[in-house]
Amino acid sequence: MTELRTTALHDRHEALGASFTDFGGWLMPVRYSSDLAEHHAVRSGAGLFDISHMAEFLVTGRGAAAFLDYALAGAISPMRVGKAKYSLVLAESGGIVDDVIVYRLADDRFLVIANAGNRDAVAGAFANRIGGFETELEDQTDDTSLIAVQGPAAREIVEATRGIADVAPTFVDLGYYACSTGTFHGEPLFIARTGYTGEDGFELLVSNGAAAALWDALLAAGEPLGLVPAGLAARDTLRLEAGMPLYGHELSLDIVPAQAGLGRVVAADKADFVGKAGLGAVVASDAPVLVGLSGEGRRAGRAGYAVFDGADSAAPVGEITSGALSPTLGHPIAMAFVSPAASAPGTELFIDVRGTRIPATVTELPFYRRNK
């Protein structure tokens, strides 16, 4: 049995009374108090997340931009320094190896953040694609910690955190999907503004040695503003309300971007990139597509539950990939892959919840939008 890895903040999580779960080979906090309390704290104040299990790759060199143009589905070369971009690592078949966020740190320097469970797959894909480019790849995952502050009070909290200095651009000037640099007690600090919960959010990347002090400083600054530590359970309901796909649920090697509503992420006009030929293959006209489903009452569908187009239909038209009773909206929501014929917004479908057909309506994503 493989021993689960722990982050540099594990002692902090234990001291806060966290419950843990295996996530991508890491022992991560699933909750500290209650799922609902942590979810609502993020919507009303802020939540503090340890996301150090995610993978960080530094891509440098004269050929770095060209390499990423080839290795990823998106157009990376046009990115300006200080900006971030959501992109996809595709297989030759056009299926999704992982979804990533790319930050341009300098003309010849990029940071790519990938999902924890796909670290090896992304590292292998990059290693296989880097030949011929004047580029170096460094996996920094083991040396760094990533801490996120998510919620309407996020900016106020990071601005008030003692020890954070030299931030440029400043927090107030840092736009969404952009990044800054700074210091934390003299240590290099990378700051991104790329929330994944539907709220404003900042991600702070530091060395493992500085992580615990930064965690403590953020908690101290944020406590008067409603900040609470939050685990994976809250993160999942938050990202579901925000309509954000999760690898292993809405994304996989068997799904091409257009099926998951991510066709816009692919720069099809690029001369070449891995997966382009696969995407050019004809996708079956009945290939399932991702939709949102909204229901009434309190019973929610879960991943794997079948979706039908009638109360008595014999054959399912789809399957739920993520589902929950929305803490914010107060009714069931789900994402599901369904046949194209059943995918139009407003279509009435039924979710089989343990033998009972529950009505649900196809709904445009996201389910929740914050007031800006």
Coordinates of N, CA, C and O in Angstrom, one line a residue, residues 32-144:
Y32 N -12.8 21.0 8.3 CA -12.4 21.3 9.6 C -13.5 21.4 10.6 O -13.4 21.0 11.8
S33 N -14.6 21.9 10.2 CA -15.8 22.0 11.1 C -17.0 21.3 10.4 O -17.2 20.1 10.7
S34 N -17.7 22.0 9.5 CA -18.7 21.3 8.7 C -18.6 21.8 7.3 O -18.2 22.9 7.0
D35 N -19.1 20.9 6.4 CA -19.0 21.3 4.9 C -19.8 22.6 4.7 O -19.4 23.5 4.0
L36 N -21.0 22.6 5.3 CA -21.9 23.8 5.0 C -21.3 25.1 5.6 O -21.3 26.1 4.9
A37 N -20.8 25.0 6.8 CA -20.2 26.2 7.4 C -19.1 26.8 6.6 O -18.9 28.0 6.4
E38 N -18.2 25.9 6.1 CA -17.1 26.3 5.3 C -17.5 26.8 4.0 O -16.9 27.8 3.5
H39 N -18.5 26.2 3.4 CA -19.0 26.7 2.1 C -19.6 28.1 2.3 O -19.2 29.0 1.5
H40 N -20.4 28.3 3.2 CA -21.1 29.6 3.4 C -20.0 30.7 3.8 O -20.2 31.8 3.5
A41 N -19.0 30.3 4.5 CA -18.0 31.2 4.9 C -17.3 31.8 3.7 O -17.0 33.0 3.6
V42 N -17.1 30.9 2.7 CA -16.4 31.4 1.4 C -17.4 32.3 0.7 O -16.9 33.3 0.1
R43 N -18.6 32.1 0.7 CA -19.6 33.0 0.0 C -19.8 34.3 0.7 O -20.1 35.3 0.1
S44 N -19.6 34.3 2.0 CA -19.9 35.5 2.8 C -18.7 36.3 3.3 O -18.7 37.5 3.4
G45 N -17.6 35.5 3.5 CA -16.4 36.1 4.0 C -15.2 35.6 3.2 O -14.9 36.2 2.1
A46 N -14.6 34.6 3.7 CA -13.5 33.9 2.9 C -13.1 32.6 3.5 O -13.4 32.3 4.7
G47 N -12.5 31.8 2.7 CA -12.0 30.4 3.1 C -10.6 30.4 2.8 O -10.1 30.9 1.8
L48 N -9.8 29.6 3.7 CA -8.4 29.4 3.5 C -8.2 28.0 3.1 O -8.5 27.1 3.9
F49 N -7.6 27.7 2.0 CA -7.4 26.4 1.4 C -5.9 26.1 1.3 O -5.2 26.9 0.8
D50 N -5.6 24.9 1.7 CA -4.2 24.3 1.4 C -4.4 23.6 0.0 O -5.0 22.5 0.0
I51 N -3.8 24.1 -1.0 CA -3.8 23.4 -2.3 C -2.4 23.1 -2.8 O -2.1 23.0 -4.0
S52 N -1.6 22.8 -1.8 CA -0.2 22.4 -2.1 C 0.0 21.1 -2.8 O 1.1 20.8 -3.3
H53 N -1.1 20.3 -2.8 CA -1.0 19.1 -3.6 C -0.9 19.3 -5.1 O -0.6 18.3 -5.8
M54 N -1.3 20.4 -5.5 CA -1.3 20.7 -7.0 C 0.1 20.8 -7.5 O 1.0 21.0 -6.7
A55 N 0.3 20.5 -8.8 CA 1.6 20.4 -9.3 C 2.1 21.7 -10.0 O 1.2 22.3 -10.7
E56 N 3.3 22.1 -9.8 CA 3.8 23.3 -10.4 C 5.0 23.0 -11.3 O 6.0 22.3 -10.8
F57 N 5.0 23.4 -12.5 CA 6.1 23.3 -13.4 C 6.6 24.6 -13.9 O 5.8 25.4 -14.4
L58 N 7.9 24.8 -13.8 CA 8.5 26.1 -14.3 C 9.0 25.8 -15.7 O 9.8 24.8 -15.9
V59 N 8.6 26.5 -16.7 CA 9.1 26.4 -18.1 C 9.9 27.6 -18.5 O 9.3 28.7 -18.5
T60 N 11.1 27.4 -18.8 CA 12.0 28.6 -19.1 C 12.8 28.4 -20.4 O 12.9 27.3 -20.8
G61 N 13.3 29.5 -20.9 CA 14.2 29.4 -22.1 C 13.6 30.2 -23.3 O 12.4 30.5 -23.3
R62 N 14.4 30.4 -24.2 CA 14.0 31.1 -25.4 C 12.9 30.5 -26.2 O 12.1 31.1 -26.8
G63 N 12.8 29.1 -26.1 CA 11.7 28.4 -26.8 C 10.5 28.1 -25.9 O 9.7 27.3 -26.3
A64 N 10.4 28.7 -24.7 CA 9.4 28.3 -23.8 C 8.0 28.6 -24.3 O 7.1 27.7 -24.2
A65 N 7.8 29.7 -24.9 CA 6.4 30.1 -25.4 C 6.1 29.1 -26.6 O 4.9 28.6 -26.7
A66 N 7.0 28.9 -27.5 CA 6.8 28.0 -28.6 C 6.5 26.6 -28.2 O 5.6 25.9 -28.7
F67 N 7.2 26.2 -27.1 CA 7.0 24.8 -26.6 C 5.6 24.7 -26.0 O 4.9 23.7 -26.3
L68 N 5.2 25.7 -25.3 CA 3.8 25.6 -24.7 C 2.7 25.7 -25.7 O 1.7 25.1 -25.6
D69 N 3.0 26.5 -26.8 CA 2.1 26.5 -27.9 C 1.9 25.1 -28.5 O 0.8 24.8 -28.9
Y70 N 2.9 24.4 -28.5 CA 2.9 23.0 -29.1 C 2.3 22.0 -28.1 O 1.5 21.1 -28.5
A71 N 2.7 22.2 -26.8 CA 2.3 21.2 -25.8 C 0.9 21.4 -25.3 O 0.3 20.4 -24.8
L72 N 0.3 22.6 -25.4 CA -1.0 22.9 -24.9 C -2.0 23.2 -26.0 O -1.6 23.6 -27.1
A73 N -3.3 23.2 -25.7 CA -4.3 23.5 -26.7 C -4.5 25.0 -27.0 O -4.9 25.4 -28.1
G74 N -4.1 25.8 -26.0 CA -4.3 27.2 -26.2 C -3.2 27.9 -26.8 O -2.1 27.4 -27.0
A75 N -3.4 29.2 -27.2 CA -2.3 30.1 -27.8 C -1.6 30.8 -26.6 O -2.2 31.7 -26.0
I76 N -0.4 30.4 -26.3 CA 0.3 30.9 -25.2 C 1.2 32.0 -25.6 O 1.4 33.0 -24.8
S77 N 1.8 32.0 -26.8 CA 2.7 33.1 -27.2 C 2.1 34.5 -27.1 O 2.8 35.4 -26.7
P78 N 0.8 34.7 -27.4 CA 0.3 36.1 -27.3 C 0.1 36.6 -25.9 O -0.2 37.8 -25.7
M79 N 0.3 35.7 -24.9 CA 0.0 36.2 -23.5 C 1.0 37.3 -23.1 O 2.2 37.2 -23.4
R80 N 0.5 38.3 -22.4 CA 1.4 39.3 -21.9 C 2.0 38.9 -20.5 O 1.4 38.1 -19.8
V81 N 3.1 39.4 -20.2 CA 3.8 39.1 -18.9 C 2.8 39.6 -17.8 O 2.2 40.7 -17.9
G82 N 2.6 38.7 -16.8 CA 1.8 39.0 -15.7 C 0.3 38.5 -15.9 O -0.5 38.8 -15.0
K83 N 0.1 37.9 -17.0 CA -1.3 37.3 -17.2 C -1.3 35.8 -17.0 O -0.3 35.1 -17.0
A84 N -2.5 35.3 -16.8 CA -2.8 33.9 -16.7 C -3.7 33.4 -17.8 O -4.5 34.2 -18.3
K85 N -3.7 32.1 -18.0 CA -4.6 31.6 -19.1 C -4.9 30.1 -18.7 O -4.1 29.3 -18.3
Y86 N -6.2 29.8 -18.8 CA -6.7 28.4 -18.6 C -6.4 27.7 -19.9 O -6.7 28.2 -21.0
S87 N -5.8 26.5 -19.8 CA -5.6 25.7 -21.0 C -5.7 24.2 -20.7 O -6.0 23.8 -19.6
L88 N -5.5 23.4 -21.8 CA -5.6 22.0 -21.7 C -4.4 21.3 -22.2 O -3.8 21.7 -23.2
V89 N -4.0 20.2 -21.6 CA -3.0 19.3 -22.1 C -3.8 18.2 -22.8 O -4.6 17.5 -22.2
L90 N -3.7 18.1 -24.1 CA -4.4 17.1 -24.9 C -3.6 15.9 -25.2 O -2.3 16.0 -25.4
A91 N -4.2 14.7 -25.4 CA -3.5 13.5 -25.9 C -3.6 13.6 -27.4 O -4.3 14.5 -28.0
E92 N -2.9 12.8 -28.1 CA -2.9 12.8 -29.6 C -4.3 12.6 -30.1 O -4.7 13.1 -31.1
S93 N -5.1 11.8 -29.3 CA -6.5 11.5 -29.7 C -7.4 12.7 -29.6 O -8.5 12.7 -30.1
G94 N -7.0 13.8 -28.9 CA -7.8 14.9 -28.6 C -8.5 14.8 -27.3 O -9.1 15.8 -26.8
G95 N -8.3 13.7 -26.6 CA -8.8 13.6 -25.2 C -8.0 14.4 -24.3 O -6.9 14.9 -24.6
I96 N -8.5 14.7 -23.1 CA -7.9 15.6 -22.2 C -7.1 14.9 -21.1 O -7.5 14.1 -20.4
V97 N -5.8 15.2 -21.2 CA -4.8 14.7 -20.2 C -5.0 15.4 -18.9 O -4.9 14.9 -17.8
D98 N -5.2 16.8 -18.9 CA -5.4 17.6 -17.7 C -5.8 19.0 -18.2 O -5.6 19.4 -19.3
D99 N -6.4 19.7 -17.2 CA -6.6 21.1 -17.4 C -5.6 21.9 -16.5 O -5.3 21.4 -15.4
V100 N -5.0 22.9 -17.0 CA -3.9 23.6 -16.3 C -4.2 25.1 -16.4 O -5.0 25.6 -17.2
I101 N -3.5 25.9 -15.5 CA -3.4 27.3 -15.7 C -2.0 27.7 -15.9 O -1.0 27.2 -15.2
V102 N -1.8 28.5 -16.9 CA -0.4 29.0 -17.3 C -0.3 30.5 -16.9 O -1.1 31.3 -17.2
Y103 N 0.8 30.8 -16.2 CA 1.1 32.2 -15.8 C 2.4 32.6 -16.6 O 3.4 31.9 -16.6
R104 N 2.4 33.8 -17.2 CA 3.6 34.3 -17.9 C 4.3 35.2 -16.9 O 3.9 36.3 -16.6
L105 N 5.5 34.7 -16.4 CA 6.3 35.4 -15.4 C 7.2 36.4 -16.1 O 7.6 37.4 -15.5
A106 N 7.7 36.1 -17.3 CA 8.6 36.9 -18.1 C 8.5 36.4 -19.5 O 7.8 35.5 -19.8
D107 N 9.2 37.1 -20.4 CA 9.1 36.7 -21.8 C 9.4 35.2 -22.0 O 8.8 34.6 -22.9
D108 N 10.4 34.8 -21.3 CA 10.9 33.4 -21.5 C 10.7 32.6 -20.2 O 11.4 31.6 -20.0
R109 N 9.7 32.9 -19.4 CA 9.5 32.2 -18.2 C 8.0 32.0 -17.9 O 7.3 33.0 -17.8
F110 N 7.6 30.8 -17.7 CA 6.2 30.5 -17.4 C 6.0 29.5 -16.2 O 6.9 28.7 -16.0
L111 N 4.9 29.7 -15.5 CA 4.6 28.7 -14.4 C 3.3 28.0 -14.9 O 2.3 28.7 -15.2
V112 N 3.3 26.7 -14.9 CA 2.1 25.9 -15.2 C 1.7 25.1 -14.0 O 2.5 24.4 -13.4
I113 N 0.4 25.3 -13.6 CA -0.1 24.6 -12.4 C -1.1 23.5 -12.9 O -2.0 23.9 -13.6
A114 N -0.8 22.3 -12.5 CA -1.7 21.1 -13.0 C -2.3 20.5 -11.8 O -2.0 20.8 -10.6
N115 N -3.2 19.6 -12.0 CA -3.9 18.9 -11.0 C -3.0 17.9 -10.3 O -2.1 17.3 -10.9
A116 N -3.2 17.6 -9.0 CA -2.4 16.8 -8.2 C -2.3 15.4 -8.8 O -1.2 14.8 -9.0
G117 N -3.5 14.8 -9.1 CA -3.5 13.4 -9.6 C -2.9 13.2 -11.0 O -2.7 12.1 -11.4
N118 N -2.7 14.3 -11.7 CA -2.2 14.3 -13.1 C -0.8 14.7 -13.2 O -0.3 15.0 -14.3
R119 N -0.1 14.9 -12.0 CA 1.3 15.4 -12.1 C 2.2 14.6 -13.0 O 2.9 15.1 -13.8
D120 N 2.1 13.3 -12.8 CA 3.0 12.4 -13.6 C 2.6 12.4 -15.1 O 3.5 12.4 -16.0
A121 N 1.3 12.5 -15.3 CA 0.9 12.5 -16.7 C 1.3 13.8 -17.4 O 1.7 13.7 -18.6
V122 N 1.2 14.9 -16.7 CA 1.6 16.2 -17.3 C 3.1 16.2 -17.5 O 3.6 16.6 -18.5
A123 N 3.8 15.8 -16.5 CA 5.3 15.8 -16.6 C 5.7 14.9 -17.7 O 6.6 15.3 -18.5
G124 N 5.1 13.7 -17.9 CA 5.4 12.8 -19.0 C 5.1 13.4 -20.4 O 5.9 13.3 -21.3
A125 N 3.9 14.1 -20.4 CA 3.6 14.7 -21.7 C 4.5 15.8 -22.1 O 5.0 15.9 -23.2
F126 N 4.9 16.7 -21.1 CA 5.8 17.8 -21.4 C 7.2 17.2 -21.8 O 7.8 17.7 -22.7
A127 N 7.6 16.2 -21.1 CA 9.0 15.6 -21.4 C 9.0 15.1 -22.8 O 10.0 15.2 -23.5
N128 N 7.9 14.5 -23.2 CA 7.8 13.9 -24.6 C 7.7 15.0 -25.7 O 8.1 14.7 -26.8
R129 N 7.3 16.2 -25.3 CA 7.0 17.2 -26.3 C 8.1 18.3 -26.3 O 8.1 19.1 -27.2
I130 N 9.1 18.2 -25.4 CA 10.0 19.3 -25.3 C 11.2 19.3 -26.3 O 11.9 20.3 -26.5
G131 N 11.4 18.1 -26.8 CA 12.5 17.9 -27.8 C 12.4 18.9 -28.9 O 11.4 19.1 -29.5
G132 N 13.6 19.5 -29.2 CA 13.6 20.5 -30.3 C 13.4 21.9 -30.0 O 13.6 22.8 -30.8
F133 N 12.9 22.1 -28.7 CA 12.7 23.5 -28.3 C 13.8 23.9 -27.3 O 14.3 23.1 -26.5
E134 N 14.2 25.2 -27.3 CA 15.2 25.7 -26.4 C 14.5 26.0 -25.1 O 14.2 27.1 -24.8
T135 N 14.3 24.9 -24.3 CA 13.4 25.1 -23.2 C 13.9 24.1 -22.1 O 14.3 23.0 -22.4
E136 N 13.7 24.6 -20.8 CA 14.0 23.7 -19.7 C 12.7 23.6 -18.9 O 12.0 24.6 -18.7
L137 N 12.5 22.4 -18.3 CA 11.4 22.1 -17.5 C 11.8 21.7 -16.1 O 12.6 20.9 -16.0
E138 N 11.2 22.4 -15.1 CA 11.5 22.1 -13.7 C 10.2 21.8 -13.0 O 9.4 22.7 -12.9
D139 N 10.1 20.7 -12.4 CA 9.0 20.3 -11.5 C 9.3 20.8 -10.1 O 10.2 20.3 -9.4
Q140 N 8.5 21.9 -9.7 CA 8.8 22.5 -8.4 C 7.8 22.0 -7.3 O 7.8 22.6 -6.2
T141 N 7.0 21.0 -7.6 CA 6.0 20.6 -6.7 C 6.5 20.3 -5.3 O 5.8 20.7 -4.3
D142 N 7.6 19.6 -5.2 CA 8.0 19.1 -3.9 C 8.6 20.2 -3.1 O 8.8 20.0 -1.9
D143 N 8.9 21.3 -3.7 CA 9.7 22.4 -2.9 C 8.8 23.5 -2.6 O 9.2 24.5 -1.9
T144 N 7.5 23.6 -3.0 CA 6.7 24.7 -2.8 C 5.3 24.4 -2.2 O 4.9 23.2 -2.3

